[in-house]
Coordinates of C-alpha atoms in Angstrom, one line a residue:
M111 CA 18.7 -17.3 -9.5
T112 CA 17.6 -17.0 -6.0
Q113 CA 19.3 -16.5 -2.7
T114 CA 18.3 -15.3 0.7
E115 CA 19.2 -12.1 1.7
E116 CA 20.7 -11.6 5.3
R117 CA 19.2 -8.6 7.4
T118 CA 22.0 -5.6 6.9
P119 CA 22.5 -2.7 10.0
T120 CA 21.4 0.6 9.2
T121 CA 23.6 3.7 9.9
T122 CA 23.2 7.3 10.7
D123 CA 23.2 8.0 7.2
R124 CA 19.7 5.8 6.3
S125 CA 18.5 5.3 2.7
P126 CA 14.8 6.0 2.1
G127 CA 14.2 2.0 2.7
E128 CA 16.3 2.2 6.1
H129 CA 14.4 4.8 7.4
A130 CA 11.1 3.1 6.2
L131 CA 11.8 -0.4 8.0
A132 CA 13.5 1.7 11.5
D133 CA 9.9 3.2 11.6
A134 CA 8.2 -0.1 11.2
L135 CA 10.5 -2.0 13.8
A136 CA 9.7 1.5 16.4
Q137 CA 6.2 0.8 15.8
L138 CA 6.5 -2.7 16.3
K139 CA 8.5 -2.8 19.6
F140 CA 5.7 0.3 21.0
A141 CA 3.0 -2.7 20.5
V142 CA 5.4 -5.7 21.9
D143 CA 5.9 -3.5 25.0
L144 CA 2.7 -2.3 24.8
L145 CA 1.0 -5.8 24.9
G146 CA 4.0 -7.4 27.5
Y147 CA 5.2 -9.9 24.7
G148 CA 8.3 -11.5 25.7
D149 CA 11.6 -10.9 23.3
G150 CA 11.2 -14.6 21.9
L151 CA 7.9 -13.7 20.0
H152 CA 8.8 -10.2 19.7
Q153 CA 11.8 -10.9 17.6
L154 CA 9.5 -13.6 15.4
L155 CA 7.1 -10.7 14.5
A156 CA 9.9 -8.6 13.6
S157 CA 11.9 -11.5 11.1
A158 CA 10.6 -12.2 7.9
R159 CA 9.4 -16.0 7.1
R160 CA 11.2 -15.5 3.9
E161 CA 13.3 -13.3 1.6
T162 CA 14.1 -13.9 -2.0
R163 CA 16.4 -11.8 -4.2
V164 CA 16.3 -12.8 -7.9
S165 CA 18.2 -11.3 -10.7
I166 CA 16.7 -10.4 -14.1
P167 CA 18.2 -10.5 -17.0
L168 CA 16.5 -8.8 -19.8
R169 CA 17.3 -8.5 -23.2
R170 CA 16.8 -4.8 -24.7
D171 CA 14.6 -3.9 -27.6
D172 CA 17.8 -3.0 -29.4
G173 CA 19.3 -6.4 -28.8
T174 CA 21.7 -5.4 -25.5
M175 CA 21.3 -7.5 -22.4
E176 CA 20.7 -5.5 -18.8
V177 CA 20.6 -7.7 -15.5
L178 CA 18.0 -5.9 -13.3
T179 CA 17.6 -7.0 -9.2
G180 CA 13.7 -8.2 -7.7
Y181 CA 12.9 -9.0 -4.3
R182 CA 10.2 -10.7 -2.4
V183 CA 9.2 -10.5 0.8
Q184 CA 7.0 -13.0 2.9
H185 CA 6.8 -11.4 6.6
N186 CA 4.6 -13.7 7.9
F187 CA 2.3 -16.8 7.5
S188 CA 0.6 -17.1 11.0
R189 CA -3.0 -16.0 9.7
G190 CA -3.0 -17.8 6.0
P191 CA -1.1 -17.1 2.7
T192 CA 0.6 -14.1 2.4
K193 CA -0.2 -11.2 0.1
G194 CA 1.2 -8.0 -0.8
G195 CA 1.8 -5.6 -3.7
L196 CA 4.5 -5.5 -6.8
R197 CA 6.0 -2.5 -7.2
Y198 CA 8.5 -1.4 -10.1
S199 CA 10.5 1.5 -9.0
P200 CA 14.2 2.8 -9.5
D201 CA 13.9 3.5 -5.4
V202 CA 13.3 -0.1 -4.8
S203 CA 15.4 -2.1 -2.1
L204 CA 15.4 -4.7 0.1
D205 CA 14.7 -2.8 3.4
E206 CA 11.8 -0.8 1.5
V207 CA 10.3 -4.1 0.5
R208 CA 10.7 -6.0 4.2
A209 CA 9.1 -2.7 5.7
L210 CA 6.3 -3.0 3.4
A211 CA 6.2 -6.8 4.0
M212 CA 5.5 -6.0 7.6
W213 CA 3.4 -3.2 7.2
M214 CA 0.9 -5.9 5.0
T215 CA 0.9 -8.2 7.9
W216 CA -0.2 -5.5 10.1
K217 CA -2.9 -4.2 7.6
C218 CA -4.3 -7.5 7.1
A219 CA -4.9 -8.3 10.6
L220 CA -6.1 -5.0 11.4
L221 CA -9.2 -5.6 9.0
D222 CA -9.6 -8.9 10.0
V223 CA -8.2 -10.2 6.5
P224 CA -7.1 -13.9 6.6
Y225 CA -3.6 -13.1 4.8
G226 CA -0.1 -12.5 6.3
G227 CA 1.9 -9.8 4.8
A228 CA 4.3 -10.0 1.7
K229 CA 5.8 -7.2 -1.1
G230 CA 8.0 -7.3 -3.8
G231 CA 9.3 -5.1 -6.3
V232 CA 11.7 -4.6 -8.9
T233 CA 14.5 -1.6 -9.2
I234 CA 13.1 -0.3 -12.6
D235 CA 12.2 2.8 -14.3
P236 CA 9.4 1.7 -15.9
R237 CA 8.8 4.7 -17.9
L238 CA 12.0 3.6 -19.4
Y239 CA 11.3 0.7 -20.5
S240 CA 8.9 -0.3 -23.8
K241 CA 5.3 -2.7 -23.0
G242 CA 7.9 -6.0 -24.5
E243 CA 10.6 -5.1 -22.2
L244 CA 8.5 -4.9 -19.3
E245 CA 6.4 -7.9 -20.0
R246 CA 9.8 -9.8 -20.1
V247 CA 10.8 -8.3 -16.7
T248 CA 7.8 -9.5 -15.1
R249 CA 7.5 -13.1 -17.0
R250 CA 10.7 -13.8 -15.8
Y251 CA 10.4 -12.5 -12.4
A252 CA 7.5 -14.6 -12.0
S253 CA 9.3 -17.5 -13.2
E254 CA 12.1 -16.8 -10.8
L255 CA 9.8 -17.0 -8.2
Q256 CA 7.1 -19.4 -9.0
P257 CA 8.5 -21.8 -6.2
V258 CA 6.9 -19.4 -3.4
L259 CA 4.2 -18.2 -5.4
G260 CA 0.6 -19.3 -5.4
P261 CA -2.9 -18.8 -4.4
D262 CA -2.2 -20.9 -1.0
K263 CA 1.4 -19.2 -0.9
D264 CA 1.6 -15.8 -1.5
I265 CA -0.4 -13.9 -3.9
P266 CA 1.1 -10.3 -5.2
A267 CA -0.8 -7.3 -6.6
P268 CA -0.4 -3.8 -8.3
D269 CA 1.9 -1.0 -6.4
I270 CA 3.5 1.6 -8.3
G271 CA 4.9 1.2 -11.5
T272 CA 2.6 -1.9 -11.7
D273 CA -1.0 -2.6 -13.1
E274 CA -3.7 -5.3 -13.9
Q275 CA -1.5 -5.5 -17.1
T276 CA 1.4 -6.7 -14.6
M277 CA -0.8 -9.0 -13.0
A278 CA -2.2 -11.1 -16.3
W279 CA 1.8 -11.6 -17.3
I280 CA 2.1 -12.8 -14.1
M281 CA -0.8 -14.7 -13.7
D282 CA 0.0 -16.1 -17.1
T283 CA 3.6 -17.1 -16.4
Y284 CA 2.4 -19.5 -13.2
S285 CA -0.6 -21.2 -15.5
V286 CA 1.7 -22.0 -17.9
N287 CA 4.5 -23.3 -16.2
A288 CA 1.5 -25.3 -13.6
G289 CA -0.1 -26.8 -16.7
Y290 CA -3.5 -24.9 -16.3
T291 CA -5.2 -21.9 -15.5
V292 CA -4.6 -20.4 -11.9
P293 CA -6.3 -17.0 -11.5
G294 CA -5.6 -17.0 -7.9
V295 CA -2.5 -16.4 -7.9
V296 CA -2.5 -13.0 -8.5
T297 CA -5.6 -10.3 -7.3
G298 CA -5.9 -7.1 -9.5
K299 CA -6.2 -8.5 -12.6
P300 CA -8.3 -7.4 -15.3
V301 CA -12.1 -8.4 -15.1
S302 CA -12.2 -10.4 -18.4
I303 CA -9.4 -13.0 -16.5
G304 CA -11.1 -12.8 -13.0
G305 CA -10.6 -9.8 -11.7
S306 CA -13.5 -8.2 -9.4
L307 CA -15.4 -5.0 -10.0
G308 CA -15.1 -2.3 -7.8
R309 CA -10.9 -3.3 -7.4
S310 CA -9.2 -0.9 -9.5
T311 CA -10.9 2.1 -7.0
A312 CA -10.9 -0.1 -4.1
T313 CA -7.9 1.7 -2.1
S314 CA -9.2 5.4 -3.1
R315 CA -12.5 4.9 -1.9
G316 CA -11.6 3.6 1.0
V317 CA -9.1 6.2 1.7
A318 CA -12.1 8.4 0.9
Q319 CA -14.4 6.8 3.4
V320 CA -11.7 7.1 6.1
A321 CA -11.5 10.3 5.3
L322 CA -14.8 11.1 6.1
A323 CA -14.8 9.6 8.9
A324 CA -12.4 11.0 10.3
L325 CA -13.6 14.6 9.6
Q326 CA -17.1 14.0 10.8
H327 CA -15.1 12.8 13.9
V328 CA -13.0 16.2 14.4
R329 CA -16.3 18.1 13.5
V330 CA -15.9 19.2 10.4
A331 CA -18.7 18.6 7.5
P332 CA -17.4 17.7 4.3
T333 CA -19.2 20.7 2.8
A334 CA -16.9 22.9 4.4
A335 CA -13.6 21.2 4.3
T336 CA -10.9 21.8 1.9
A337 CA -8.6 18.8 1.0
A338 CA -4.9 18.8 -0.7
V339 CA -3.8 15.2 -2.6
Q340 CA -0.3 14.4 -2.6
G341 CA 0.1 12.0 -5.5
F342 CA -2.8 12.8 -8.5
G343 CA -1.7 8.4 -9.6
K344 CA -4.1 5.2 -9.0
V345 CA -4.7 6.1 -5.3
G346 CA -4.9 10.4 -5.1
A347 CA -6.8 10.4 -8.3
S348 CA -9.9 9.2 -7.7
A349 CA -10.0 9.4 -3.5
A350 CA -10.0 13.5 -4.8
Q351 CA -12.9 12.2 -7.4
F352 CA -14.5 10.8 -4.0
L353 CA -13.8 13.4 -1.6
A354 CA -15.4 15.8 -4.2
D355 CA -18.2 13.8 -4.9
A356 CA -19.1 14.1 -1.1
G357 CA -19.1 17.9 -1.3
V358 CA -15.1 18.4 -0.2
R359 CA -13.3 21.4 -1.8
I360 CA -10.3 20.0 -3.2
V361 CA -7.9 22.9 -3.4
A362 CA -4.4 21.3 -4.7
V363 CA -3.0 18.2 -6.1
S364 CA 0.2 17.2 -7.0
D365 CA 2.3 14.6 -9.3
Q366 CA 5.6 13.4 -10.0
Y367 CA 6.2 16.2 -12.3
G368 CA 4.2 18.8 -10.2
A369 CA 1.6 20.7 -8.5
V370 CA -1.3 22.8 -9.1
H371 CA -3.6 25.1 -6.7
A372 CA -6.9 26.7 -6.8
S373 CA -7.7 28.2 -4.1
N374 CA -11.6 28.1 -5.3
G375 CA -11.6 24.6 -6.1
L376 CA -10.8 22.2 -9.0
D377 CA -12.5 20.7 -10.9
V378 CA -11.7 16.7 -10.9
V379 CA -13.5 15.5 -13.2
R380 CA -12.0 18.1 -15.6
L381 CA -8.3 17.7 -14.2
H382 CA -8.9 13.5 -15.1
E383 CA -9.5 14.9 -18.6
H384 CA -7.0 16.7 -18.8
V385 CA -4.2 14.2 -17.2
A386 CA -5.6 11.3 -19.8
V387 CA -4.3 13.5 -22.2
T388 CA -1.2 15.1 -21.0
G389 CA -0.1 13.0 -18.6
T390 CA 0.5 15.2 -16.0
V391 CA -1.8 17.6 -13.8
L392 CA 0.4 20.5 -15.2
G393 CA -0.9 22.7 -17.6
F394 CA -4.6 22.5 -16.0
A395 CA -6.4 25.4 -17.3
D396 CA -8.6 26.1 -14.2
A397 CA -5.3 26.1 -12.0
E398 CA -1.9 27.6 -11.0
P399 CA 1.1 26.0 -10.4
M400 CA 2.7 25.5 -6.9
D401 CA 5.9 23.5 -5.2
P402 CA 4.9 20.6 -4.7
D403 CA 6.7 20.5 -1.2
S404 CA 4.4 23.4 -0.4
L405 CA 1.6 21.7 -0.6
L406 CA 2.4 19.4 2.4
T407 CA 2.0 22.5 4.1
L408 CA -1.5 24.4 3.2
D409 CA -3.5 25.3 5.4
V410 CA -6.5 23.1 4.8
D411 CA -8.9 20.5 7.1
L412 CA -7.3 17.6 5.3
L413 CA -4.3 16.3 3.6
V414 CA -4.1 13.0 2.1
P415 CA -0.6 12.3 1.3
A416 CA -0.8 9.4 -1.8
A417 CA 2.6 9.1 -3.3
V418 CA 5.4 7.5 -1.8
E419 CA 7.1 7.1 1.9
G420 CA 8.4 9.9 4.4
V421 CA 7.3 12.7 2.9
L422 CA 6.0 14.0 6.0
N423 CA 9.5 14.1 7.8
A424 CA 11.3 16.3 10.8
A425 CA 12.0 19.2 8.0
N426 CA 8.9 19.9 7.1
A427 CA 6.2 18.6 9.9
A428 CA 5.9 21.5 12.1
D429 CA 5.1 23.5 9.3
V430 CA 1.9 21.2 8.6
R431 CA -1.5 23.1 8.9
A432 CA -4.1 20.3 8.1
T433 CA -6.0 19.1 10.7
V434 CA -6.7 15.8 9.8
V435 CA -4.0 13.7 7.9
V436 CA -5.1 10.4 6.2
E437 CA -2.1 8.2 4.9
G438 CA -3.2 6.9 0.9
A439 CA 0.6 6.0 0.6
N440 CA 2.6 3.2 2.6
G441 CA 4.5 5.0 5.2
P442 CA 4.7 8.6 4.7
T443 CA 5.0 9.9 7.5
T444 CA 8.2 9.2 9.6
A445 CA 8.6 8.4 13.5
E446 CA 9.6 11.9 13.4
A447 CA 7.3 13.8 12.3
D448 CA 4.6 11.3 13.5
Q449 CA 5.5 12.7 17.1
I450 CA 6.0 16.8 15.7
L451 CA 2.4 16.3 14.5
R452 CA 1.1 14.7 17.7
G453 CA 2.2 17.5 19.4
K454 CA 0.3 20.1 16.9
G455 CA -2.8 17.9 17.8
V456 CA -3.0 17.2 13.9
L457 CA -5.4 13.7 13.6
V458 CA -3.2 11.2 11.3
V459 CA -4.9 7.9 10.3
P460 CA -2.3 5.0 9.8
D461 CA -1.9 3.9 6.5
I462 CA -2.3 0.4 7.7
L463 CA -6.0 1.6 7.9
A464 CA -6.6 4.1 5.5
N465 CA -5.6 2.4 2.6
A466 CA -6.8 -1.2 3.7
G467 CA -9.6 -0.9 0.8
G468 CA -7.2 -2.7 -2.0
V469 CA -6.1 -5.4 -0.3
I470 CA -9.3 -5.7 1.0
V471 CA -11.1 -6.0 -2.9
S472 CA -8.1 -8.3 -3.3
Y473 CA -9.2 -10.6 -0.7
F474 CA -12.6 -10.1 -2.1
E475 CA -11.5 -11.2 -5.6
W476 CA -9.3 -14.3 -4.3
V477 CA -12.8 -15.5 -2.3
Q478 CA -14.7 -15.2 -5.8
G479 CA -12.3 -17.1 -7.6
N480 CA -11.9 -20.0 -5.1
Q481 CA -15.4 -19.6 -5.5
A482 CA -16.2 -19.2 -9.2
Y483 CA -18.9 -17.4 -8.5
W484 CA -18.7 -13.4 -8.8
W485 CA -20.5 -10.1 -7.2
S486 CA -21.6 -7.2 -8.3
V487 CA -19.9 -3.9 -7.9
E488 CA -22.6 -2.4 -5.2
E489 CA -21.9 -6.1 -3.5
V490 CA -18.4 -5.3 -3.3
E491 CA -18.4 -1.6 -2.2
E492 CA -21.1 -2.3 0.2
R493 CA -18.6 -5.0 2.5
L494 CA -15.9 -2.9 1.9
H495 CA -17.9 0.0 3.5
Q496 CA -18.3 -2.4 6.1
R497 CA -15.3 -3.5 6.5
M498 CA -13.7 0.0 6.8
L499 CA -15.8 1.9 9.0
A500 CA -15.8 -1.6 11.1
G501 CA -12.1 -1.0 11.0
W502 CA -11.9 2.9 11.8
T503 CA -14.6 2.3 15.0
A504 CA -12.2 -0.3 16.4
V505 CA -9.2 1.8 16.0
V506 CA -10.6 4.9 17.3
E507 CA -11.9 2.9 20.7
S508 CA -8.6 1.4 21.1
S509 CA -7.2 4.6 21.2
Q510 CA -9.3 6.4 23.3
Q511 CA -9.2 3.5 25.7
L512 CA -5.6 3.5 26.1
G513 CA -5.1 6.8 25.4
I514 CA -2.7 6.4 22.1
T515 CA -2.5 7.6 18.8
L516 CA -4.5 5.8 16.1
R517 CA -1.6 4.7 14.4
E518 CA -0.3 3.3 18.3
A519 CA -3.7 1.6 18.7
A520 CA -4.3 0.2 15.2
T521 CA -0.7 -1.4 15.4
V522 CA -1.2 -3.0 18.9
I523 CA -4.4 -4.4 17.8
A524 CA -2.9 -6.3 14.7
V525 CA -0.2 -7.5 16.5
Q526 CA -2.2 -9.0 18.8
R527 CA -4.2 -10.5 16.3
V528 CA -0.9 -12.1 15.0
A529 CA 0.6 -12.9 17.8
E530 CA -2.5 -15.2 19.0
A531 CA -3.0 -16.8 16.3
H532 CA 1.5 -17.7 15.5
Q533 CA 0.6 -18.9 19.8
I534 CA -2.5 -21.2 19.1
R535 CA -0.6 -22.7 16.2
G536 CA 2.7 -23.2 18.2
L537 CA 5.9 -23.4 17.4
Y538 CA 6.7 -26.2 15.0
P539 CA 9.5 -28.5 15.7

């Protein structure tokens, strides 16, 4: 059961998804205006090539049935098959997925990965469902989208609420329907069935690498730096560990349940062990509980928002005291907050650069799968490091040459690459 969704206008009383889409469109308009593109090209870049909504009937373990809603937005095909995560969250909406798919297009182009952007989501709170129920949701979602997925069409990956097991279910469902094993239909899957070494921590490693480069840029040595990490999950937890390994003092972290603080620095290794046992950072013996919202305004050198969209906004941006903000999450800083932080002199490293490590190593996984030849973890991490630093250097140089922010520079570089690909290919028919 699929149908194409029409875009609905936003209102002044916007949902988080509508805010995210408005911000993505505003960033695109800035780049289009600076590059001097006409209205037609602007409209093409602003519009998703395909938007699909699917109904997902689910039989619960108790025998009752409910119907969930899933989305997949494929934003642009000009540079290759589309690529993007699949998230399970009660907050998933079509506008949110539209924004995330557009940001994925720019992310892939900025890091010179030969993909367009896509994103998917199911409006579900995975904490309220059994593993068997989540498997049935995943397989039905994949089955409904089978015609538009594929290693040369659109390649999902894990995101909020999903993991390598989710990708294994999608791969198996797609392969069973195809009649043969298709490992390249997803990335971020278990190594035992064709996943890449280094993929599980790739986003976090990239965030840490760019954060260290940004600290160096503002002349703060890692061993003298303090940091707060909002979101101790897939991205934030390992990013905190990599930063701590480099000598950064992690003074506060938070998760969906609360936050903890230690002015002398958290023992991140022991915190990982605590979370593995309890499921939350709360109750960690060597730290004090704190208000999670206050973490965002701590007096630190580095702030890493690594949870969800819109956490830095007009209400709290003026109180941010970090010198550098590195966006581990997608869209954590609203347009209003961006302007406020710019006025305060805060260096904001945008998500399409900072958290691109995941899609880079997803690309490596896809390449390895196509070649049936696997790289060592050292090869993966070295190639990731090269790509991240090349992206950082290009964005900083463009920012300085044009006198614009890092986010604006990153978007301009990416939009120009996508537009050039479209123009070279031409318009069919």
